[in-house]
Amino acid sequence: MELDFIDSVVEAAAAYDYDVLLAPSGVDSERSFQRLLGEPRVDGAILMEIRLEDDRVDHLAALGYPSVAISRTARPEGGWWVGLDHTALAAACVHHLADLGHRRVAFVNRPEQPLRAGYESAHRGLDGFTKAAAERGLTARSYCCGDGAVSARHAWSGSCTTATTALVTLNEAALGGLYRGLAQAGRQVPRDFSVTGVVASRWAETVAPQLTAADVPAEEMGRRAVDLLVERLGHPDAPPRHHLFAPPISLRASTGPSGAGTTP
């Protein structure tokens, strides 16, 4: 999904006749980040992979440096950002499964390291899942899952019991492995098991059966981030603006009624 954001940012920036320079994020990239900000040809920054407590956002705000974040910190008021409402979208997935009669559900989150680091999507998605499951009286468990098929199969084999009939995931890179793990366990999607989540549509449409999901509007979010940054560059005294996306769930073929082929 990060590549979708980057592609849309580059394309939108080019329409404004801006170039885009890329720098890594993460706790080990501080010098690279500072060096990029020191470039005389860098007019502003778009930040990705936002943490709930993010020193980069705070640092740029203190400097008054023009920037826009793709995602939100724990205190987004007064900031320039575009974000995805992971809390509401994970909850919507749970309510969709509960409406289909599922009573035991699992949450497959991003890898453990991003969760420990405080990545916004991992924490707010888990919060939405947990609260919605409690509201609907569901038995719920959550798991971290490494990116890739092998990690996903391992997470499946070590987590979901035969009583679990559905899962919600934020980890689009693990979708293929989750599907294969279910098949190896003799669970057919969606007859025996339902899968849904919050992922980019091109990932949702790659797996078979195609994934019922809240499709991440990465291209639109990237374009909106560039629009906000250009607005901020042109009007330095403009009040902060932001936009929170909450797309509806796209019903495809990976969810169905509980109880068709699984012992409750």
XYZ file of C-alpha atoms in Angstrom:
264
model
C 0.000 0.000 0.000
C 2.897 2.371 0.706
C 3.846 2.197 -2.972
C 0.324 3.291 -3.918
C 0.696 6.333 -1.665
C 4.100 7.170 -3.110
C 2.918 6.800 -6.715
C -0.049 9.087 -6.108
C 2.101 11.689 -4.319
C 4.646 11.741 -7.153
C 1.937 12.043 -9.793
C 0.067 14.802 -7.955
C 3.274 16.712 -7.208
C 4.274 16.582 -10.878
C 0.968 18.216 -11.796
C 2.030 21.168 -9.617
C 5.550 21.089 -11.155
C 7.137 19.846 -7.934
C 9.775 17.138 -7.627
C 9.625 14.510 -4.886
C 12.603 13.337 -2.836
C 12.253 10.166 -0.767
C 13.812 9.480 2.626
C 13.431 6.412 4.864
C 11.398 6.552 8.035
C 11.924 4.796 11.325
C 13.971 5.142 14.472
C 17.283 4.603 12.645
C 16.774 7.257 9.966
C 17.012 10.497 11.961
C 20.164 11.731 10.228
C 18.699 11.024 6.804
C 15.540 12.907 7.781
C 17.478 15.918 9.042
C 19.698 15.939 5.958
C 16.682 15.979 3.669
C 15.147 18.894 5.563
C 18.417 20.754 5.170
C 18.288 20.534 1.380
C 17.778 24.099 0.076
C 15.531 22.769 -2.684
C 13.110 21.029 -0.285
C 10.040 23.226 0.244
C 7.921 20.904 2.354
C 7.442 17.348 3.567
C 4.814 14.632 3.379
C 5.232 12.167 6.233
C 4.138 8.528 6.148
C 4.159 5.603 8.591
C 2.917 7.849 11.377
C 3.134 6.781 15.002
C 0.757 7.866 17.737
C 3.730 9.631 19.310
C 5.802 10.813 16.352
C 8.874 12.982 16.927
C 9.002 13.961 13.240
C 5.565 15.569 13.354
C 6.331 17.372 16.604
C 9.732 18.520 15.338
C 8.392 20.005 12.110
C 5.499 21.662 13.931
C 7.934 23.312 16.346
C 10.003 24.595 13.420
C 6.964 25.806 11.528
C 8.176 23.705 8.597
C 5.450 23.059 5.993
C 4.399 19.418 6.213
C 1.392 17.141 5.833
C 1.071 13.702 7.409
C -0.610 10.696 5.854
C -2.220 9.334 9.030
C -2.757 10.836 12.488
C -0.897 11.102 15.765
C -2.596 10.633 19.130
C -3.296 14.389 19.175
C -4.161 15.355 15.608
C -5.882 18.619 16.478
C -4.147 21.595 14.934
C -2.231 19.543 12.387
C -2.230 19.191 8.615
C -2.982 15.595 7.672
C -5.048 13.101 5.723
C -5.981 9.904 7.458
C -7.905 6.678 7.321
C -10.372 5.969 10.134
C -8.951 2.569 11.078
C -11.029 2.506 14.265
C -14.337 2.883 12.460
C -13.353 0.616 9.566
C -12.175 -2.278 11.740
C -15.385 -1.916 13.743
C -17.437 -1.965 10.529
C -15.786 -5.253 9.551
C -16.701 -6.743 12.939
C -20.307 -5.591 12.631
C -20.494 -7.080 9.126
C -19.327 -10.460 10.455
C -21.648 -10.277 13.467
C -24.582 -9.551 11.171
C -23.710 -12.762 9.310
C -23.953 -14.707 12.583
C -20.264 -15.106 13.427
C -19.656 -15.306 17.172
C -15.934 -16.140 17.388
C -13.656 -13.828 15.441
C -9.947 -13.091 15.188
C -7.984 -9.942 14.372
C -4.797 -10.319 12.322
C -2.789 -7.161 12.864
C 0.428 -5.842 11.402
C 3.764 -7.311 12.597
C 4.708 -6.983 16.255
C 7.425 -4.382 15.679
C 5.117 -1.705 14.223
C 2.647 -2.355 17.038
C 5.371 -1.910 19.655
C 6.590 1.218 17.866
C 3.136 2.751 18.145
C 2.063 2.791 14.512
C -1.287 4.529 14.321
C -3.021 2.057 12.028
C -2.104 -0.979 14.141
C -3.313 0.581 17.384
C -6.461 2.273 16.163
C -7.458 -0.780 14.121
C -7.052 -3.031 17.155
C -9.033 -0.578 19.266
C -11.904 -0.546 16.783
C -11.951 -4.332 16.513
C -11.878 -4.876 20.286
C -14.606 -2.365 21.095
C -16.930 -3.567 18.326
C -16.484 -7.209 19.317
C -17.333 -6.350 22.927
C -20.349 -4.343 21.806
C -21.674 -7.316 19.825
C -20.833 -9.840 22.546
C -18.360 -11.764 20.386
C -15.496 -13.972 21.508
C -12.478 -12.208 20.027
C -8.731 -12.755 19.881
C -6.025 -10.667 18.249
C -2.655 -11.610 16.778
C 0.311 -9.884 15.219
C 1.399 -11.297 11.900
C 4.592 -10.779 9.947
C 4.364 -9.731 6.338
C 4.390 -12.527 3.791
C 2.881 -15.927 3.217
C 5.069 -17.968 5.595
C 4.397 -15.697 8.566
C 0.695 -15.670 7.791
C 0.449 -19.471 7.657
C 2.336 -19.688 10.947
C 0.046 -17.090 12.562
C -2.991 -19.008 11.399
C -1.794 -22.412 12.599
C -0.863 -21.051 16.014
C -3.872 -18.882 16.649
C -7.319 -19.617 15.266
C -9.074 -22.621 16.703
C -11.693 -24.712 14.948
C -14.314 -22.628 16.762
C -13.153 -19.426 15.081
C -15.263 -18.735 12.009
C -14.033 -15.376 10.763
C -11.189 -12.887 10.857
C -10.493 -9.221 10.223
C -7.054 -8.176 8.993
C -5.078 -4.998 8.434
C -2.114 -6.911 7.028
C -2.678 -7.001 3.288
C 0.758 -8.511 2.665
C -0.334 -11.585 4.634
C -3.551 -12.225 2.715
C -2.145 -14.925 0.443
C -0.640 -16.795 3.359
C -3.837 -16.555 5.395
C -5.832 -18.021 2.544
C -3.335 -20.856 2.101
C -3.288 -21.532 5.828
C -7.064 -21.803 5.840
C -6.996 -24.172 2.872
C -4.379 -26.369 4.533
C -6.578 -26.512 7.635
C -9.487 -27.666 5.514
C -11.404 -24.387 5.834
C -13.046 -23.177 2.637
C -13.646 -19.441 2.174
C -16.430 -18.380 2.545
C -18.312 -21.659 3.132
C -16.437 -22.568 6.327
C -14.695 -19.308 7.156
C -15.130 -15.602 6.396
C -12.279 -13.158 5.828
C -12.521 -9.377 5.708
C -10.343 -6.400 6.493
C -8.983 -2.966 5.631
C -6.746 -3.205 2.557
C -6.112 -1.587 -0.810
C -8.543 -2.739 -3.485
C -5.840 -4.168 -5.744
C -4.844 -6.544 -2.923
C -8.458 -7.399 -2.172
C -9.058 -8.282 -5.819
C -5.885 -10.375 -6.153
C -6.888 -13.182 -3.785
C -9.513 -15.787 -4.631
C -12.242 -15.480 -3.573
C -11.912 -11.726 -3.720
C -11.843 -10.050 -0.326
C -14.791 -8.234 1.178
C -13.014 -5.176 2.570
C -12.945 -1.500 3.350
C -10.836 -0.427 0.391
C -8.048 1.989 1.300
C -8.275 4.985 -1.099
C -4.492 5.338 -1.257
C -4.409 7.266 -4.533
C -6.999 9.800 -3.391
C -5.293 10.202 -0.017
C -1.916 10.816 -1.661
C -3.378 13.419 -3.996
C -5.181 15.128 -1.126
C -1.951 15.253 0.896
C -0.180 17.008 -1.976
C -3.090 19.441 -2.404
C -2.912 20.341 1.286
C 0.865 20.805 1.194
C 0.677 23.061 -1.866
C -2.081 25.026 -0.147
C 0.082 25.385 2.929
C 3.089 26.513 0.872
C 0.991 29.119 -0.899
C -0.783 30.349 2.226
C 1.595 29.972 5.205
C -0.879 31.599 7.590
C -3.835 29.399 6.628
C -5.469 27.500 9.516
C -4.649 23.762 9.665
C -6.804 21.470 7.570
C -7.249 17.735 7.490
C -9.432 15.026 5.982
C -10.414 11.683 7.515
C -11.431 8.965 5.057
C -13.915 6.236 6.005
C -14.804 4.256 2.853
C -17.674 1.753 2.962
C -17.062 -1.983 2.934
C -16.978 -3.352 -0.610
C -18.905 -6.616 -0.601
C -17.073 -9.234 -2.633
C -16.912 -12.998 -2.133
C -14.934 -13.791 1.022
C -17.677 -13.520 3.663
C -20.780 -15.573 4.246
C -23.135 -16.773 6.972
C -21.633 -18.608 9.911
C -22.362 -22.258 10.488
C -22.387 -23.591 6.927
C -19.456 -25.913 7.431
C -17.880 -25.208 10.813
C -18.703 -26.572 14.235
C -19.643 -23.590 16.457
